[in-house]
Coordinates of C-alpha atoms and ligand atoms in Angstrom, one line a residue:
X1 CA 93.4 -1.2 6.1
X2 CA 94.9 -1.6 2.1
X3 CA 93.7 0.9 -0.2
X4 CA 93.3 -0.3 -3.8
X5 CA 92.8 2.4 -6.7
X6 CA 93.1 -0.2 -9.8
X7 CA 90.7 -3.5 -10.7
X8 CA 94.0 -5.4 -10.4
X9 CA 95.1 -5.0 -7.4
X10 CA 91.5 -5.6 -6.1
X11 CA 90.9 -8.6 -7.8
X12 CA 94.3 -10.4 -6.2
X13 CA 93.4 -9.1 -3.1
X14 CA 90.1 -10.9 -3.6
X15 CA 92.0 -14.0 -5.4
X16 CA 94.7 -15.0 -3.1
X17 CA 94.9 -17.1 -0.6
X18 CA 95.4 -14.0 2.0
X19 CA 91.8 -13.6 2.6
X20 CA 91.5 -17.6 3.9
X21 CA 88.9 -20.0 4.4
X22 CA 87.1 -17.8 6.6
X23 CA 85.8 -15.5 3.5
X24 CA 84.4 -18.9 2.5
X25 CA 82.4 -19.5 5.4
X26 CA 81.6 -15.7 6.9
X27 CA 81.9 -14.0 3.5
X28 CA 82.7 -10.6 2.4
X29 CA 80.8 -7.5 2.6
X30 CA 80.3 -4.9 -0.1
X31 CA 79.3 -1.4 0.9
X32 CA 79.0 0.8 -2.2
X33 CA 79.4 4.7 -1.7
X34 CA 79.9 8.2 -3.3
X35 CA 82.3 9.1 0.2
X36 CA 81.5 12.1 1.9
X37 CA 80.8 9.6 4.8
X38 CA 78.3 9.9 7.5
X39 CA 77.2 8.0 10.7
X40 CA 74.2 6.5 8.2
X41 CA 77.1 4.9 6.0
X42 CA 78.9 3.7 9.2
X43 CA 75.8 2.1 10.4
X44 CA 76.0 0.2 7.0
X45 CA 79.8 -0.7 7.6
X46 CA 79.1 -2.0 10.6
X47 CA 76.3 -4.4 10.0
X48 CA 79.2 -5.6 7.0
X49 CA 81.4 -5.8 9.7
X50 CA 79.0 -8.1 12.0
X51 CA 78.0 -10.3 9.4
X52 CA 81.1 -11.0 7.0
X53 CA 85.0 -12.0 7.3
X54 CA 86.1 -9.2 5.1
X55 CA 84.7 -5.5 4.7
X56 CA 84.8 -3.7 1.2
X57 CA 83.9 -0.7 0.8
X58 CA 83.9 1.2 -2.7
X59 CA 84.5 5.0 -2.7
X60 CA 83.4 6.5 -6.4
X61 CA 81.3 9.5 -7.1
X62 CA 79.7 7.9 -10.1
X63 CA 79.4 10.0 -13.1
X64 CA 76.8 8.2 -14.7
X65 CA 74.3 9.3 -12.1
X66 CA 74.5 13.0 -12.3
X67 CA 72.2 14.9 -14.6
X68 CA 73.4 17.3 -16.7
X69 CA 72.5 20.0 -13.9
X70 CA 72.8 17.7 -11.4
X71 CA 76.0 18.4 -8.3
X72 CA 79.0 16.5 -10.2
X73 CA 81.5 19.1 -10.0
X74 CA 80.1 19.8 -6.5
X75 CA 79.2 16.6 -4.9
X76 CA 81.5 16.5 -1.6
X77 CA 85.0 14.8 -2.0
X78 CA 87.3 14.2 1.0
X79 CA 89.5 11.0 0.4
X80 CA 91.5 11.6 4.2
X81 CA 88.3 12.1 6.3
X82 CA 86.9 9.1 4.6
X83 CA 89.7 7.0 4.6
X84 CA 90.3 7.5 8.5
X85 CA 86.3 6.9 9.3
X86 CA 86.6 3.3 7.2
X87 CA 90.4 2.5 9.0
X88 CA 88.4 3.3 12.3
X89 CA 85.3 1.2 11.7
X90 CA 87.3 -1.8 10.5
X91 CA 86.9 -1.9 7.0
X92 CA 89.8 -4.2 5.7
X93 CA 90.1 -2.3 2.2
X94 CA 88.7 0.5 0.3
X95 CA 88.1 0.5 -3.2
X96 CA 88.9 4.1 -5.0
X97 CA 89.2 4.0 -8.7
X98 CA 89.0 6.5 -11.3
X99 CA 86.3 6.9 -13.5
X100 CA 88.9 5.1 -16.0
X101 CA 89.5 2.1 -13.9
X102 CA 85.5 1.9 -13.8
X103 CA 85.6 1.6 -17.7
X104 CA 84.0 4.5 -18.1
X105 CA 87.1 6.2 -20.2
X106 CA 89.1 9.3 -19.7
X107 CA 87.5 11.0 -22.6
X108 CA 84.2 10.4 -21.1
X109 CA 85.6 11.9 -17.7
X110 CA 86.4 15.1 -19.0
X111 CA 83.7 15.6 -20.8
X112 CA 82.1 15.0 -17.4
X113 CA 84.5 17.5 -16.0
X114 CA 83.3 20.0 -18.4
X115 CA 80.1 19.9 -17.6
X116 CA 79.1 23.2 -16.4
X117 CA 80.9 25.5 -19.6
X118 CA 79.1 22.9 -22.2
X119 CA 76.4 21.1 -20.5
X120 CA 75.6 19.4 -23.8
X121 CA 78.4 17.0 -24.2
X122 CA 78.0 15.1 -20.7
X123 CA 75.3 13.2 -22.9
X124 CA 77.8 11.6 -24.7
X125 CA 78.2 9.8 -21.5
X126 CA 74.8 8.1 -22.8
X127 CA 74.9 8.3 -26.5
X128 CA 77.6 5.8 -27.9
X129 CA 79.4 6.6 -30.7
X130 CA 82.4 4.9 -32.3
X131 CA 84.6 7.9 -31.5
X132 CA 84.2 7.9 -28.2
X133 CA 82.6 4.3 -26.9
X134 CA 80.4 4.3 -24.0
X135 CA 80.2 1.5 -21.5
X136 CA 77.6 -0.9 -22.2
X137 CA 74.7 -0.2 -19.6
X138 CA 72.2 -1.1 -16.9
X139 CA 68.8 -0.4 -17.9
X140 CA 66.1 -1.0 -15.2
X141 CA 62.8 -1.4 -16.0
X142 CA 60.6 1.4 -17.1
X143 CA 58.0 1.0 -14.5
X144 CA 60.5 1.1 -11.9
X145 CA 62.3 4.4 -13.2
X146 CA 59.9 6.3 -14.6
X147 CA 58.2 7.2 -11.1
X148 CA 59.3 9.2 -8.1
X149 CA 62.5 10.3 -8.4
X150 CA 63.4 8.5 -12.4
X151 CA 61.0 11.6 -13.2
X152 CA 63.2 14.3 -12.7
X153 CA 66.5 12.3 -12.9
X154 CA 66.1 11.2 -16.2
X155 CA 68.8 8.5 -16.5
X156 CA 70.1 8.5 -12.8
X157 CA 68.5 4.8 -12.0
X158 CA 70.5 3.7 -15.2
X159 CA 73.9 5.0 -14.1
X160 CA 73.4 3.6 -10.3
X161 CA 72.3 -0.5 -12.0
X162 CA 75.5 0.5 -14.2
X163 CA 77.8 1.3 -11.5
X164 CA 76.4 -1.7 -9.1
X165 CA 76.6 -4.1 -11.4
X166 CA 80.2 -3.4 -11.9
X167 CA 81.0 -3.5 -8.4
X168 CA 79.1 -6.4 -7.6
X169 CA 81.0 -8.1 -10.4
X170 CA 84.4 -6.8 -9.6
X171 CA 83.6 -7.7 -5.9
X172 CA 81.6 -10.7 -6.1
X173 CA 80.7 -9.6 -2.4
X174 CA 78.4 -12.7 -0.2
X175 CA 76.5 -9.2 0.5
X176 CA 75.8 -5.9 -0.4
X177 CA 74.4 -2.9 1.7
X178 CA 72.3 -0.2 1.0
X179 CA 70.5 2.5 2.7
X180 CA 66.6 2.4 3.3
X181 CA 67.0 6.4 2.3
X182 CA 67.2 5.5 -1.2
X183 CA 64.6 3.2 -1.0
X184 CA 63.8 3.4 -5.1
X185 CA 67.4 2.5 -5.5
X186 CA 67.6 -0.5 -3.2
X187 CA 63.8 -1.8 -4.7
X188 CA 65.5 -1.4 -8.3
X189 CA 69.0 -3.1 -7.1
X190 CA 67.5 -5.6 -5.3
X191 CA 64.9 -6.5 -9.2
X192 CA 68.7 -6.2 -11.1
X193 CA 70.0 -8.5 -8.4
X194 CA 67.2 -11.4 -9.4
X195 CA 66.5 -10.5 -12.8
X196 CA 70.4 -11.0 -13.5
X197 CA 70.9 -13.7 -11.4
X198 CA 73.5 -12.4 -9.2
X199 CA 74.6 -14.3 -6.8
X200 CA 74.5 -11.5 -3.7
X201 CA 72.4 -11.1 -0.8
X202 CA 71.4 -7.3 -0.4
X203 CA 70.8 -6.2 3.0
X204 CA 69.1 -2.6 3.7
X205 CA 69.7 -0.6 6.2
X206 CA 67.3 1.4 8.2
X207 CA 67.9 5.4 7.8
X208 CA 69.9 7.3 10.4
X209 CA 69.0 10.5 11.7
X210 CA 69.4 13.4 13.0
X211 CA 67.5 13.9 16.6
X212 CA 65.3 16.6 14.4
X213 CA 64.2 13.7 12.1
X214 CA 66.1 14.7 9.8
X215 CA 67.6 12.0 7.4
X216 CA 71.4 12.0 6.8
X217 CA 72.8 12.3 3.9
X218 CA 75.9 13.7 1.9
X219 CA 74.1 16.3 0.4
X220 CA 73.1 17.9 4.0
X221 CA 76.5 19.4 4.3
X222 CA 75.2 22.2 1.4
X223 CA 72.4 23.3 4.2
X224 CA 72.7 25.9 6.3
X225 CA 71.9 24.8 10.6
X226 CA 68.8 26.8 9.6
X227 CA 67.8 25.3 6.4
X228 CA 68.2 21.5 8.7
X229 CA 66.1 22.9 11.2
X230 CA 63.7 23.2 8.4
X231 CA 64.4 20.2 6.2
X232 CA 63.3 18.2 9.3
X233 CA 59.3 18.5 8.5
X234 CA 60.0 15.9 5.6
X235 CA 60.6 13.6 8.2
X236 CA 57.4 15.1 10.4
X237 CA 54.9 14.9 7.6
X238 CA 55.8 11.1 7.0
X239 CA 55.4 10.5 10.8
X240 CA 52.0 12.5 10.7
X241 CA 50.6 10.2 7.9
X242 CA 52.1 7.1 9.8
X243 CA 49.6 8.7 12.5
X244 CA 47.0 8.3 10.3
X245 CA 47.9 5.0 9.0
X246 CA 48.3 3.5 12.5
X247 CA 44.9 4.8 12.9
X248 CA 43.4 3.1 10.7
X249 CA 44.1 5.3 7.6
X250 CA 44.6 3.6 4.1
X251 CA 44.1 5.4 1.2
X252 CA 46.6 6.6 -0.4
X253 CA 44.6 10.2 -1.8
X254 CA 44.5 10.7 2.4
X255 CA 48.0 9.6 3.0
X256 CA 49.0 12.1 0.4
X257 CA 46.9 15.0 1.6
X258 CA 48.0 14.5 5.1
X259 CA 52.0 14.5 4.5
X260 CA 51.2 17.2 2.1
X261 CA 49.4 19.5 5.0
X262 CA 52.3 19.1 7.0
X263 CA 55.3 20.3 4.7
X264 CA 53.2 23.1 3.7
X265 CA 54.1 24.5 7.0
X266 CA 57.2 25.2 6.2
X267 CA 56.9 27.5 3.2
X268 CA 60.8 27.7 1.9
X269 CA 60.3 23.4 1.3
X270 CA 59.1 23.1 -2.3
X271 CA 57.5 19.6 -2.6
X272 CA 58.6 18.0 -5.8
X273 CA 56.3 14.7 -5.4
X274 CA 54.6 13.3 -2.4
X275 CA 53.7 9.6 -3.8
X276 CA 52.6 5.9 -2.3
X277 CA 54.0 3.0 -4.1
X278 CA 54.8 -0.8 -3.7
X279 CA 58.3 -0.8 -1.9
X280 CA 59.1 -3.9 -4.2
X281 CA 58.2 -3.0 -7.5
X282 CA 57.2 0.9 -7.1
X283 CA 53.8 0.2 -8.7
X284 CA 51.7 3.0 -7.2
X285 CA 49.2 2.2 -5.0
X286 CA 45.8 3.5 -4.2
X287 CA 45.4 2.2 -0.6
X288 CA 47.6 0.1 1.7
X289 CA 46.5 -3.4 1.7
X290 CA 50.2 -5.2 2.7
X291 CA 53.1 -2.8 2.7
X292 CA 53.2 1.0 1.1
X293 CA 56.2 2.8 0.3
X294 CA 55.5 6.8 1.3
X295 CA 58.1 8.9 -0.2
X296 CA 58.5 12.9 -0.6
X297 CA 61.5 14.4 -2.8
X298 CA 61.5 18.6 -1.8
X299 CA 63.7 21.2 -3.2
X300 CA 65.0 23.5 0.0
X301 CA 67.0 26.2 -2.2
X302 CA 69.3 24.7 -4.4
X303 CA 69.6 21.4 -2.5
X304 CA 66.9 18.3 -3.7
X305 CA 66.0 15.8 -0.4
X306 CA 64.5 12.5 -0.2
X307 CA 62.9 10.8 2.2
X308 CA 60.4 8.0 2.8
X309 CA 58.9 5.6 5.4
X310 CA 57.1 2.5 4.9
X311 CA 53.8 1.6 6.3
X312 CA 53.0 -2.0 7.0
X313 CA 49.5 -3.7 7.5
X314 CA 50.8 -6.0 10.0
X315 CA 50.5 -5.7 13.8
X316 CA 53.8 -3.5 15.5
X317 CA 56.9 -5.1 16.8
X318 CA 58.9 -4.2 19.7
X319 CA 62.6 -4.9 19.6
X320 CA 64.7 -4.6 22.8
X321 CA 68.3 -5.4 23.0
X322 CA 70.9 -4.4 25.7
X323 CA 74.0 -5.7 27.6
X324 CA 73.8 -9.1 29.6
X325 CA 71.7 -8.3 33.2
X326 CA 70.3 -5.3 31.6
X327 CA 67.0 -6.9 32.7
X328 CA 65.7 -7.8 29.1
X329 CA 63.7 -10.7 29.6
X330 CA 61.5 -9.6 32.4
X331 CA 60.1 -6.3 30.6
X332 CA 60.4 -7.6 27.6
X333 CA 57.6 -10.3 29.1
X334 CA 55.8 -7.9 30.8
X335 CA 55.7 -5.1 28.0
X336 CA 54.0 -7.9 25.9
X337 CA 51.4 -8.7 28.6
X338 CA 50.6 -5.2 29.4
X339 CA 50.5 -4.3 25.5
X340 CA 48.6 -7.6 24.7
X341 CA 51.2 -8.8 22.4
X342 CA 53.1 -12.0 21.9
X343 CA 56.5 -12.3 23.7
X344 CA 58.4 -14.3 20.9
X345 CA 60.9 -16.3 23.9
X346 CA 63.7 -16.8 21.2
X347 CA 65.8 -18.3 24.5
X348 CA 62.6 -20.7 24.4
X349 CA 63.5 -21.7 20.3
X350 CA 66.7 -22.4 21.1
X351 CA 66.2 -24.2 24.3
X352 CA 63.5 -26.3 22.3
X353 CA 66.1 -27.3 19.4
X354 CA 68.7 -28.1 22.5
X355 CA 65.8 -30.5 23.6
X356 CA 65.8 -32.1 19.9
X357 CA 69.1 -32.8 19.3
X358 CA 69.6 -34.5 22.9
X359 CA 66.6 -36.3 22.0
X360 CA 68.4 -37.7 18.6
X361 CA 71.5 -39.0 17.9
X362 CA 72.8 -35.9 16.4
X363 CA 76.3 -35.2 18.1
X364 CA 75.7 -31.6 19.8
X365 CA 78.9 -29.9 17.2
X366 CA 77.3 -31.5 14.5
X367 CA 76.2 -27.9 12.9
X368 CA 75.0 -29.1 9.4
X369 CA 72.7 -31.7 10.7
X370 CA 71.4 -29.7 13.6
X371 CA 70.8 -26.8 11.4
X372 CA 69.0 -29.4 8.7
X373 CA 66.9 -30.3 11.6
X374 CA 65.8 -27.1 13.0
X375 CA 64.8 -26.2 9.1
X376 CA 62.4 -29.5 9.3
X377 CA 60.8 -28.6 12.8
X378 CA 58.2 -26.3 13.2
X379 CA 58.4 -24.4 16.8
X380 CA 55.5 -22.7 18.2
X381 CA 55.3 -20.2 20.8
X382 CA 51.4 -19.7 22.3
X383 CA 50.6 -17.1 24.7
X384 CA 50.0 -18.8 28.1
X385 CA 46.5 -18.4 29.7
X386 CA 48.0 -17.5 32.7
X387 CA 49.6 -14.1 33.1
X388 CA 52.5 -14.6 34.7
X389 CA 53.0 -18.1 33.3
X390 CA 55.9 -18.7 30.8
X391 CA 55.4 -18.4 27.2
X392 CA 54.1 -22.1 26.0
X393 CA 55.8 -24.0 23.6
X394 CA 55.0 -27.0 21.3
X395 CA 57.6 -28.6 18.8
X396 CA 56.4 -30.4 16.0
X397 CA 52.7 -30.2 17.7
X398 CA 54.0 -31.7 21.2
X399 CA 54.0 -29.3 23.9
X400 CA 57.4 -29.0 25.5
X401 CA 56.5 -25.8 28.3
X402 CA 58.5 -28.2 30.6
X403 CA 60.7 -30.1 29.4
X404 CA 63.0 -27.4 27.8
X405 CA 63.9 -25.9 31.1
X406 CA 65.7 -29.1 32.2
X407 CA 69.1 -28.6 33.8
X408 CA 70.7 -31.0 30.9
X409 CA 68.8 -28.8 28.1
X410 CA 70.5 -25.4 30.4
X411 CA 73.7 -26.8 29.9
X412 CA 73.8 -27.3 26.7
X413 CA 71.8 -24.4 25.0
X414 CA 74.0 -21.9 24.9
X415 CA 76.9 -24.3 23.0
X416 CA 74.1 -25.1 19.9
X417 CA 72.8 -21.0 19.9
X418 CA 76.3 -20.2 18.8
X419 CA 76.1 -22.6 15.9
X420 CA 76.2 -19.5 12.8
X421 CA 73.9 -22.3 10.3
X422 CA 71.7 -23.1 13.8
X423 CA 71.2 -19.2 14.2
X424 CA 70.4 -18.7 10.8
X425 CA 67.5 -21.1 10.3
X426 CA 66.1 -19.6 13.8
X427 CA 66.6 -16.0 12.6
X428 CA 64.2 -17.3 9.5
X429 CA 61.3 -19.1 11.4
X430 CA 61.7 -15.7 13.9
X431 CA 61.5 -13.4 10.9
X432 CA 58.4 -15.4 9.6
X433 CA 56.5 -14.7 12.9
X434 CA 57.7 -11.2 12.2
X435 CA 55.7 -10.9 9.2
X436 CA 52.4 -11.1 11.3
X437 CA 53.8 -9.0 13.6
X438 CA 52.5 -8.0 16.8
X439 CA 55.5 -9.3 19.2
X440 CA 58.1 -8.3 21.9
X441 CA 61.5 -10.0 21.4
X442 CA 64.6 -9.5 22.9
X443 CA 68.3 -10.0 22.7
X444 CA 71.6 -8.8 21.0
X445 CA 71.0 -8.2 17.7
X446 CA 66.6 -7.9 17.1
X447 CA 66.7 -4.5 16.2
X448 CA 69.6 -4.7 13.9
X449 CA 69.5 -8.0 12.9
X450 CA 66.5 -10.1 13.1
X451 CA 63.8 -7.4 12.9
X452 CA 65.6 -4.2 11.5
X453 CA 62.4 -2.9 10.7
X454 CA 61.0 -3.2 14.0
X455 CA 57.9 -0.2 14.8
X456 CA 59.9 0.7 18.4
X457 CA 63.4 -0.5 19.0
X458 CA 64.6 -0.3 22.5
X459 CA 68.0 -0.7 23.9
X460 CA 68.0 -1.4 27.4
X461 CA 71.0 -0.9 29.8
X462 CA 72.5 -0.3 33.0
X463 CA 75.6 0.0 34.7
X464 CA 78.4 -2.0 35.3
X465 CA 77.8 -1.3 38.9
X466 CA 74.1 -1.7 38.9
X467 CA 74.1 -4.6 36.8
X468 CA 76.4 -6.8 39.0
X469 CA 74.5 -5.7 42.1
X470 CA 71.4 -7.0 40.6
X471 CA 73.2 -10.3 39.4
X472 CA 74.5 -10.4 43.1
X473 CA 71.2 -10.2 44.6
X474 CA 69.6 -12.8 42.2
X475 CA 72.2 -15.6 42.8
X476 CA 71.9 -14.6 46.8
X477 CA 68.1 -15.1 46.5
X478 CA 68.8 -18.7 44.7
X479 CA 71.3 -19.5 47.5
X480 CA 74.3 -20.0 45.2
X481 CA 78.1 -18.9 45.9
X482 CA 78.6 -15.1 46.8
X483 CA 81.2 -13.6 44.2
X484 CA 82.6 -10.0 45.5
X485 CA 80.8 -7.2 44.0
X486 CA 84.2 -6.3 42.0
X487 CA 84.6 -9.8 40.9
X488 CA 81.0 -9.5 39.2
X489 CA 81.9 -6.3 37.4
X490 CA 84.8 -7.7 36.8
X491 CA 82.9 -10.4 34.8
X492 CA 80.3 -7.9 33.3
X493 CA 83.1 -6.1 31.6
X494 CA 84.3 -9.3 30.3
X495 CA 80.9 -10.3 29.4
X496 CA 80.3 -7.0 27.6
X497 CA 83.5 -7.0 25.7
X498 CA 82.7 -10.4 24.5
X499 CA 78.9 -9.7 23.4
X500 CA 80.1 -6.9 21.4
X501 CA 82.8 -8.6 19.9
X502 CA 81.9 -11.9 19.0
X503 CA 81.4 -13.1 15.8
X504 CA 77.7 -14.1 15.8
X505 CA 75.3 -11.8 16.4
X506 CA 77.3 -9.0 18.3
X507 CA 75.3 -7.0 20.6
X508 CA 74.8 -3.8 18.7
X509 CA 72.8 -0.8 19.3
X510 CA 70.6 0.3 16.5
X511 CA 70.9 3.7 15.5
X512 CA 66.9 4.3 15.5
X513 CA 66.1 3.0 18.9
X514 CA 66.0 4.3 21.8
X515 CA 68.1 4.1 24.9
X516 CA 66.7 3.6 28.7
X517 CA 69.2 3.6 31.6
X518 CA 67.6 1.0 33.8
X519 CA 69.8 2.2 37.1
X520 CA 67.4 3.0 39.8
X521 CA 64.1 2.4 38.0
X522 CA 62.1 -0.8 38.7
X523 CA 60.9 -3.8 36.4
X524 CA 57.3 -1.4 36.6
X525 CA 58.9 1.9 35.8
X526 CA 61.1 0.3 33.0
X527 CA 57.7 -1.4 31.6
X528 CA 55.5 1.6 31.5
X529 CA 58.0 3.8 29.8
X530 CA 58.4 1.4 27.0
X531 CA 54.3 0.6 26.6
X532 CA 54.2 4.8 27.0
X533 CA 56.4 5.0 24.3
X534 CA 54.7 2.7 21.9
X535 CA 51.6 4.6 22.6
X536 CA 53.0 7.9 21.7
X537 CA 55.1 5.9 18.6
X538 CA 53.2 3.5 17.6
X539 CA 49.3 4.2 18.9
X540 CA 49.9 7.6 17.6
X541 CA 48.8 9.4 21.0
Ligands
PAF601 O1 73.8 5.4 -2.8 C1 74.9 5.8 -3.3 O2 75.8 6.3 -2.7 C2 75.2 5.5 -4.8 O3 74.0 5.6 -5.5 C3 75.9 4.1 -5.1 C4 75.0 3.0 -4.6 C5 77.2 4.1 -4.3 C6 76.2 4.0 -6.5 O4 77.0 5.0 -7.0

């Protein structure tokens, strides 16, 4: 992993040849940060990791951000720990400059420095003057800063548009990730990102947590295990007015009250704003009708959390992903039938495009035209009347149940799903059937990937052991050539190994789901443990 401190040395690393045509075609990944890394920032680097050639991350604690009384001086810095974390996650470089090499000037830095013995002068930070020059800044818009958090932290929206413009510049990254936590600063990157015309894709990242709820953040280092324990209601008033919400609960006055109730339970949390906005343009809301953004900032001593969820109109989604012969396919069908919801067969989408291009005269490694195809057809995916009966599926209005299972489609499927441009205009029609929600899907990457939003993310597994047993036993009952129970391990491990690793969509367990060890439970018990936990998650009871 290279280490650059100066724009310089960054920018040829970016120029030259050494990064290859790869960065072309799989792009580079940005992943800004103050350091003081945590699992929730490794969860970022590795959705970089899965989705570009090269990994950047930037490791500045921005002075531009803090407030006058804000943690500067004290905001966590630990260069080794942080280094180490990035070398292990496979970050190809890390970006560390001064507040100099940032442009923001050595004068201005010790001012900065000064801070606490003459609070006064880290304005001139803000006010230029001809003496000391301040950098030409970001401003968002007003509507966007002066709510939620841009209340108290006059100026802090401001210094983060200033510092991600610069990076984004510097970098000129395909993508950029950010953290759901800080959901007012992705909604006002992702405005800067379109209002300037920027030419990066910003990908959010759901929050990691804690087992208590708790979200994680730098800042949670300055808590004590007791203060945690009680930081974790933020977290349990949000779920108890997503309670209310999933039953039926829309106003925001009653959202409000409800998260309200709940952290007044714990007495040493001092609520600094409980509020319901748009998650796109923070316009506060006065009931739900798409989307609302619920988010609570609370003092606990001298530390300030955040913490929000977002509350969608739409019907739930169930994501389950797991290793090959996990046994995804056969609860993910039956969780949908039992729960009444839609089982979106993505196996079926790509069988159906398999059927297309054999249909044509496409060559099958022609990538561009396949993928200019599959963004002209229109795939649909109707529940069968039957119960048991396969999903059914019509392309361009003809139904093709049938003819997609043919052996020729079988054997050429799985050569077109690893087509990156194929996957891509799938994962799009599949995200548009995510918007009305209400459907089971399974595979490698839904919960991180295709639905990363997703109400109740599952990752189903098994064994090595048990998987190969039950692969043995399935290819005994369809008569086929016995392989030695090693030998299918064997494979498994293989297989495994090359899920994980492959360059598109990598199996990958999403922080926020939850893990079920299939080995000796049946198709029935897996399935009711799932629909019980969308009851208790999602139904609220
Ligand atoms: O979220 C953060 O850590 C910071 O606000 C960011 C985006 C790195 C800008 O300094």
């Amino acid at each position: 992993m290279l280490v650059f401190t100066t724009v310089a040395a960054l920018r040829c690393y970016l120029r030259i040849g050494q990064l290859g045509g790869d960065r072309i075609e799989r792009g580079v990944g940005l992943v800004p940060t103050m350091g003081a890394l945590h699992a929730g920032h490794l969860t970022l680097i590795e959705r970089a990791r899965q989705q570009n050639a090269v990994v950047i991350v930037s490791i500045f604690v921005n002075p531009l951000q803090f407030g006058p009384t804000e943690d500067f001086q004290k905001y966590p810095r630990q260069l080794e720990p942080d280094r180490q974390l990035c070398e292990e996650a496979g970050v190809d470089a890390i970006f560390v400059p001064t507040a100099e090499e940032m442009g923001l000037g050595k004068k201005e830095k010790s001012k900065v420095k000064s801070q606490k013995s003459k609070e006064r002068k880290f304005s001139l930070l803000r006010v230029p003057s001809q003496q000391s020059p301040v950098p030409t800044q970001v401003v968002p818009p007003e509507s966007m800063t002066s709510v939620l958090c841009g209340r108290s932290r006059i100026g802090h929206f401001q210094g983060v548009a200033t510092i991600v413009t610069k990076l984004l510049n510097l970098v000129q990254p395909t993508r950029a990730y950010f953290g759901q936590k800080d959901a007012q600063q992705l909604a006002i990157i992702r405005r800067l990102v379109a209002d300037l015309n920027l030419s990066v894709e910003i990908v959010a990242c759901p929050t990691v947590r804690e087992s208590s709820g708790l979200a994680l953040s730098s800042r949670n280092r300055y808590l004590t295990e007791r203060e945690k324990e009680e930081a974790s209601v933020l977290y349990r008033s949000l779920r108890q007015a997503e309670r209310a919400f999933l039953t039926g609960e829309r106003s925001s006055d009653e959202l409000i009250a409800v998260t309200k109730l709940e952290l007044a339970r714990v007495p040493a949390i001092e609520p600094e704003y409980v509020e319901l906005v748009d998650p796109t343009t923070l316009i506060p809301l006065d009931k739900i009708e798409e989307v609302g953004l619920l988010a609570i900032a609370a003092r606990l001593g001298s530390t300030r959390l955040i913490d929000n969820i977002l509350l969608r109109n739409r019907q739930p989604i169930v994501a389950i992903d797991g290793p090959a012969g996990a046994g995804k396919s056969t609860v993910a069908r039956q969780v949908a039938q039992a729960l009444g919801l839609l089982y979106l067969d993505t196996g079926a989408m790509y069988r159906s495009v398999t059927w297309l291009v054999l249909q044509s005269d496409i060559p099958i490694e022609d990538e561009p035209s396949i993928a200019e195809m599959v963004c002209k057809c229109e795939i649909e995916l109707r529940m069968s009347d039957e119960p048991q009966a396969p999903v059914r599926v019509f392309l361009n209005s003809q139904e093709v149940t049938q003819a997609i299972r043919s052996l020729e489609v079988t054997s050429h499927v799985s050569a077109i799903a690893a087509q990156p441009a194929v996957r891509r205009q799938l994962v799009k029609q599949q995200q548009l059937w995510g918007e009305k929600g209400g459907i089971v899907v399974e595979g490698r990457d839904i919960g991180t990937h295709v639905f990363p939003d997703a109400e109740l993310k599952i990752f189903l597994t098994a064994s090595v052991q048990e998987r190969a047993k039950r692969r043995q036993q399935e290819l005994k009952s369809q008569g086929e050539a016995d392989l030695s129970l090693e030998q299918m391990e064997q494979n498994l491990v293989l297989r495994d190994w090359k899920d994980s690793n492959r360059d598109v969509a990598p199996l990958q367990k999403a922080p926020d789901s939850i893990e079920i060890l299939t080995d000796g439970l049946s198709v029935a018990e897996v399935t009711a443990r799932i629909v019980s936990l969308y009851r208790e998650k999602v139904d609220g009871h």
